[in-house]
Amino acid sequence: MIPTAHIEVKEKGIIAKTILMPGDPLRAKFIADTFLENVVKFNNVRNMFGYTGTYKGKKISVMASGMGMASIGIYSYELFKFYDVENIIRIGSCGAYTKDLNLYDVIIVDEAWSESSFAKVQNGYDKDIIAASPELNKKLEEISKDLGVEIHKARIHSSDIFYRENFEEFKNIYQNQGCVAVEMESFALFHNANVLGKKAACLLTVSDNLVTHEATTSEERQEAFTKMMEIALGMAE
Ligand code: HPA
């Protein structure tokens, strides 16, 4: 069944077993240009760029997921099921729900909580919390330690909605669900990994704070997430 509807690769081996997924195609390009050697671009469909290269001699791929669970749901499913990808590590940004998190802090997602119907519709799974792969998280924590990067391991909110009419609702989600930050993809990614017997994890950098209203610009975001990228690249094998 390859190429698939959204990825134009004709041979499976072109995509590495481990793939990093930023939301933004330009961030995928930035990672390939800045950190990888022997780079081959494998996907252009919808400009959702994908690259394979080597990092410190080890093979790794990076491909954008787009924004939201609908988008990462499509790409992660195709990568896991049809291209023999074993590990997907999302590297994204998040909005902090507490003033205890600063801009550029790095989070390793322990669990994603969501009010989304993604998992229920996908296969009837009706719980609202899905965990990341403990095995991948253990490795990510070890790499962070080796690099001397302080990380927060936490439960986050995977939201379907960026622009909520009731902005203040985040305070209830922080209090009642214990989510320290919000992004829009992990719950679907972790679900697909579970359904297909694969592994997924997510690293996030805080790009804005809903309590203090501090924020980064999109240029700053593209290039300033180096700490997180280096941790994720350490997963190359
Ligand atoms: N909401 C949802 N996703 C995000 C945010 C946010 O405030 N910031 C970064 N990703």
Coordinates of C-alpha atoms and ligand atoms in Angstrom, one line a residue:
M1 CA 0.0 0.0 0.0
I2 CA 2.8 2.5 -0.7
P3 CA 3.1 5.2 -1.6
T4 CA 0.2 6.2 0.7
A5 CA -2.2 9.0 0.1
H6 CA -0.1 11.6 1.9
I7 CA 3.5 10.4 1.7
E8 CA 5.2 9.8 -1.6
V9 CA 7.9 7.3 -0.7
K10 CA 8.1 4.2 -3.0
E11 CA 10.5 2.1 -0.9
K12 CA 10.1 1.5 2.8
G13 CA 13.8 1.7 3.8
I14 CA 14.1 5.4 2.9
I15 CA 12.3 6.4 6.2
A16 CA 14.3 5.6 9.3
K17 CA 12.9 3.5 12.2
T18 CA 12.9 6.6 14.4
I19 CA 11.3 9.8 13.1
L20 CA 11.1 13.2 14.7
M21 CA 7.9 15.2 14.0
P22 CA 7.8 18.9 14.5
G23 CA 4.5 20.5 13.5
D24 CA 6.0 23.0 11.0
P25 CA 7.5 21.8 7.7
L26 CA 10.0 24.7 7.9
R27 CA 11.2 23.4 11.2
A28 CA 11.7 20.0 9.7
K29 CA 13.8 21.6 7.0
F30 CA 15.7 23.6 9.6
I31 CA 16.5 20.4 11.6
A32 CA 17.7 18.6 8.4
D33 CA 19.8 21.6 7.2
T34 CA 21.3 22.3 10.6
F35 CA 21.8 18.9 12.3
L36 CA 21.8 16.1 9.7
E37 CA 24.3 14.8 7.2
N38 CA 23.7 12.8 4.0
V39 CA 20.2 14.3 3.8
V40 CA 17.6 12.9 1.4
K41 CA 14.3 14.6 1.1
F42 CA 11.5 12.0 0.9
N43 CA 8.3 13.9 1.0
N44 CA 6.9 17.0 -0.7
V45 CA 3.2 16.2 -0.7
R46 CA 1.3 19.2 0.6
N47 CA 4.7 20.7 1.5
M48 CA 4.7 18.4 4.5
F49 CA 8.5 18.0 4.1
G50 CA 10.2 14.8 5.2
Y51 CA 14.0 14.1 5.3
T52 CA 16.2 11.2 6.2
G53 CA 19.8 11.7 7.2
T54 CA 22.4 10.8 9.8
Y55 CA 23.1 12.4 13.1
K56 CA 26.5 11.5 14.6
G57 CA 26.6 8.7 12.1
K58 CA 23.2 7.2 13.0
K59 CA 20.1 7.2 10.8
I60 CA 17.1 9.3 11.7
S61 CA 14.2 10.9 9.8
V62 CA 12.4 14.1 10.4
M63 CA 9.0 15.0 8.9
A64 CA 6.4 17.6 9.7
S65 CA 3.0 16.6 11.2
G66 CA 1.0 19.7 10.6
M67 CA -1.1 21.2 13.4
G68 CA -3.8 19.3 15.3
M69 CA -4.8 15.7 16.0
A70 CA -6.5 15.3 12.6
S71 CA -3.3 16.0 10.8
I72 CA -0.8 14.1 13.0
G73 CA -3.3 11.3 13.1
I74 CA -3.0 10.8 9.4
Y75 CA 0.8 11.1 9.1
S76 CA 1.6 9.0 12.2
Y77 CA -0.8 6.3 11.1
E78 CA 0.8 6.0 7.6
L79 CA 4.3 6.1 9.0
F80 CA 3.7 3.4 11.6
K81 CA 1.5 1.1 9.5
F82 CA 2.9 1.4 5.9
Y83 CA 6.6 2.5 6.3
D84 CA 7.8 0.3 9.2
V85 CA 8.4 3.3 11.4
E86 CA 8.8 2.1 15.0
N87 CA 9.3 5.3 17.0
I88 CA 7.8 8.7 16.5
I89 CA 9.0 11.5 18.7
R90 CA 6.9 14.7 18.4
I91 CA 8.9 17.9 19.0
G92 CA 6.6 20.8 19.5
S93 CA 5.6 23.9 21.3
C94 CA 3.1 24.4 24.0
G95 CA 1.3 27.1 26.0
A96 CA 1.9 26.9 29.7
Y97 CA -1.1 26.7 32.1
T98 CA 1.0 27.8 35.1
K99 CA 3.3 30.6 35.9
D100 CA 5.8 28.0 37.3
L101 CA 6.8 27.3 33.7
N102 CA 9.0 29.8 31.8
L103 CA 9.4 30.4 28.1
Y104 CA 11.8 27.8 26.5
D105 CA 11.4 25.3 29.4
V106 CA 11.4 21.8 28.0
I107 CA 8.7 19.2 28.9
I108 CA 8.8 15.5 28.4
V109 CA 5.1 14.5 28.1
D110 CA 4.3 11.7 30.5
E111 CA 0.5 11.6 29.7
A112 CA -1.8 13.4 27.4
W113 CA -5.3 14.3 28.6
S114 CA -7.9 15.2 26.1
E115 CA -11.6 15.9 25.6
S116 CA -11.1 14.9 22.0
S117 CA -13.2 12.2 20.4
F118 CA -10.2 11.0 18.3
A119 CA -9.5 7.8 20.1
K120 CA -13.2 7.0 20.6
V121 CA -14.0 7.4 17.0
Q122 CA -10.8 5.7 15.8
N123 CA -11.4 2.4 17.7
G124 CA -13.8 2.9 20.5
Y125 CA -11.1 3.7 23.2
D126 CA -13.1 5.8 25.6
K127 CA -10.6 7.0 28.2
D128 CA -9.3 10.5 28.2
I129 CA -5.7 10.0 29.2
I130 CA -3.1 8.2 27.1
A131 CA 0.6 7.7 28.2
A132 CA 3.7 8.1 26.1
S133 CA 6.0 5.1 25.7
P134 CA 7.8 4.7 29.0
E135 CA 10.8 3.2 27.1
L136 CA 11.2 6.2 24.9
N137 CA 10.7 8.6 27.8
K138 CA 13.4 6.8 29.8
K139 CA 15.9 7.3 26.9
L140 CA 14.9 10.9 26.5
E141 CA 15.4 11.5 30.2
E142 CA 18.9 9.9 30.0
I143 CA 19.8 12.0 27.0
S144 CA 18.6 15.2 28.7
K145 CA 20.7 14.4 31.7
D146 CA 23.8 13.7 29.6
L147 CA 23.3 17.0 27.8
G148 CA 22.7 18.9 31.1
V149 CA 19.3 20.1 30.1
E150 CA 16.7 20.4 32.8
I151 CA 13.3 18.9 31.9
H152 CA 9.9 18.8 33.4
K153 CA 8.1 15.5 33.1
A154 CA 4.4 16.2 33.1
R155 CA 0.8 15.6 32.0
I156 CA -0.3 17.9 29.2
H157 CA -3.6 18.9 27.6
S158 CA -4.0 17.9 23.9
S159 CA -6.7 20.3 22.6
D160 CA -8.7 20.3 19.4
I161 CA -9.3 24.0 19.7
F162 CA -6.7 26.8 19.7
Y163 CA -9.2 29.7 19.8
R164 CA -11.7 28.8 22.6
E165 CA -14.5 31.3 23.3
N166 CA -14.1 30.5 27.0
F167 CA -10.4 31.4 27.4
E168 CA -10.5 31.0 31.1
E169 CA -11.4 27.3 30.8
F170 CA -7.7 26.4 31.0
K171 CA -7.7 27.2 34.7
N172 CA -10.2 24.3 35.3
I173 CA -8.2 22.0 33.1
Y174 CA -5.0 22.8 35.1
Q175 CA -6.8 22.3 38.4
N176 CA -9.0 19.3 37.6
Q177 CA -6.9 17.4 35.2
G178 CA -3.4 18.3 36.3
C179 CA -2.3 19.4 32.9
V180 CA 0.5 22.0 33.1
A181 CA 0.5 23.0 29.4
V182 CA -1.5 22.7 26.1
E183 CA -0.6 21.5 22.7
M184 CA -2.7 19.9 20.0
E185 CA -1.3 16.5 18.9
S186 CA 0.1 14.1 21.5
F187 CA -3.2 12.3 22.4
A188 CA -3.7 11.2 18.8
L189 CA -0.1 10.3 18.3
F190 CA 0.0 8.2 21.4
H191 CA -3.3 6.5 20.5
N192 CA -2.0 5.5 17.0
A193 CA 1.2 4.1 18.5
N194 CA -0.9 2.0 20.9
V195 CA -3.3 0.8 18.3
L196 CA -0.5 -0.2 15.9
G197 CA 1.9 -1.7 18.5
K198 CA 4.5 1.0 18.1
K199 CA 6.1 3.7 20.3
A200 CA 5.6 7.4 20.6
A201 CA 6.8 10.2 22.8
C202 CA 6.6 14.0 22.8
L203 CA 9.0 16.8 23.8
L204 CA 7.6 20.3 24.1
T205 CA 9.2 23.7 24.5
V206 CA 7.1 26.4 26.2
S207 CA 6.4 29.1 23.5
D208 CA 3.8 31.0 25.5
N209 CA 2.3 31.3 28.9
L210 CA -1.5 31.7 29.3
V211 CA -1.2 33.0 32.8
T212 CA 1.5 35.7 32.3
H213 CA 0.8 36.2 28.6
E214 CA 4.5 36.1 27.7
A215 CA 5.1 34.8 24.2
T216 CA 7.8 34.1 21.6
T217 CA 7.7 35.2 18.0
S218 CA 7.4 32.6 15.2
E219 CA 11.0 33.4 14.1
E220 CA 12.3 32.8 17.6
R221 CA 10.3 29.6 17.7
Q222 CA 11.7 28.2 14.6
E223 CA 15.3 28.4 15.6
A224 CA 15.4 28.7 19.4
F225 CA 14.3 25.2 20.2
T226 CA 17.8 23.8 19.9
K227 CA 17.9 22.2 23.3
M228 CA 14.8 20.1 22.6
M229 CA 16.0 19.2 19.1
E230 CA 19.4 17.9 20.5
I231 CA 17.6 15.7 23.0
A232 CA 15.4 14.3 20.3
L233 CA 18.2 13.8 17.9
G234 CA 20.0 11.7 20.5
M235 CA 17.3 9.0 19.8
A236 CA 18.9 8.2 16.4
E237 CA 20.0 4.6 16.3
Ligands
HPA1 N1 -2.7 26.3 22.6 C1 -2.6 25.2 21.9 N2 -1.5 24.8 21.3 C2 -0.4 25.5 21.6 C3 -0.4 26.7 22.3 C4 -1.6 27.1 22.9 O1 -1.7 28.2 23.5 N3 0.9 27.2 22.3 C5 1.6 26.4 21.6 N4 0.9 25.3 21.1

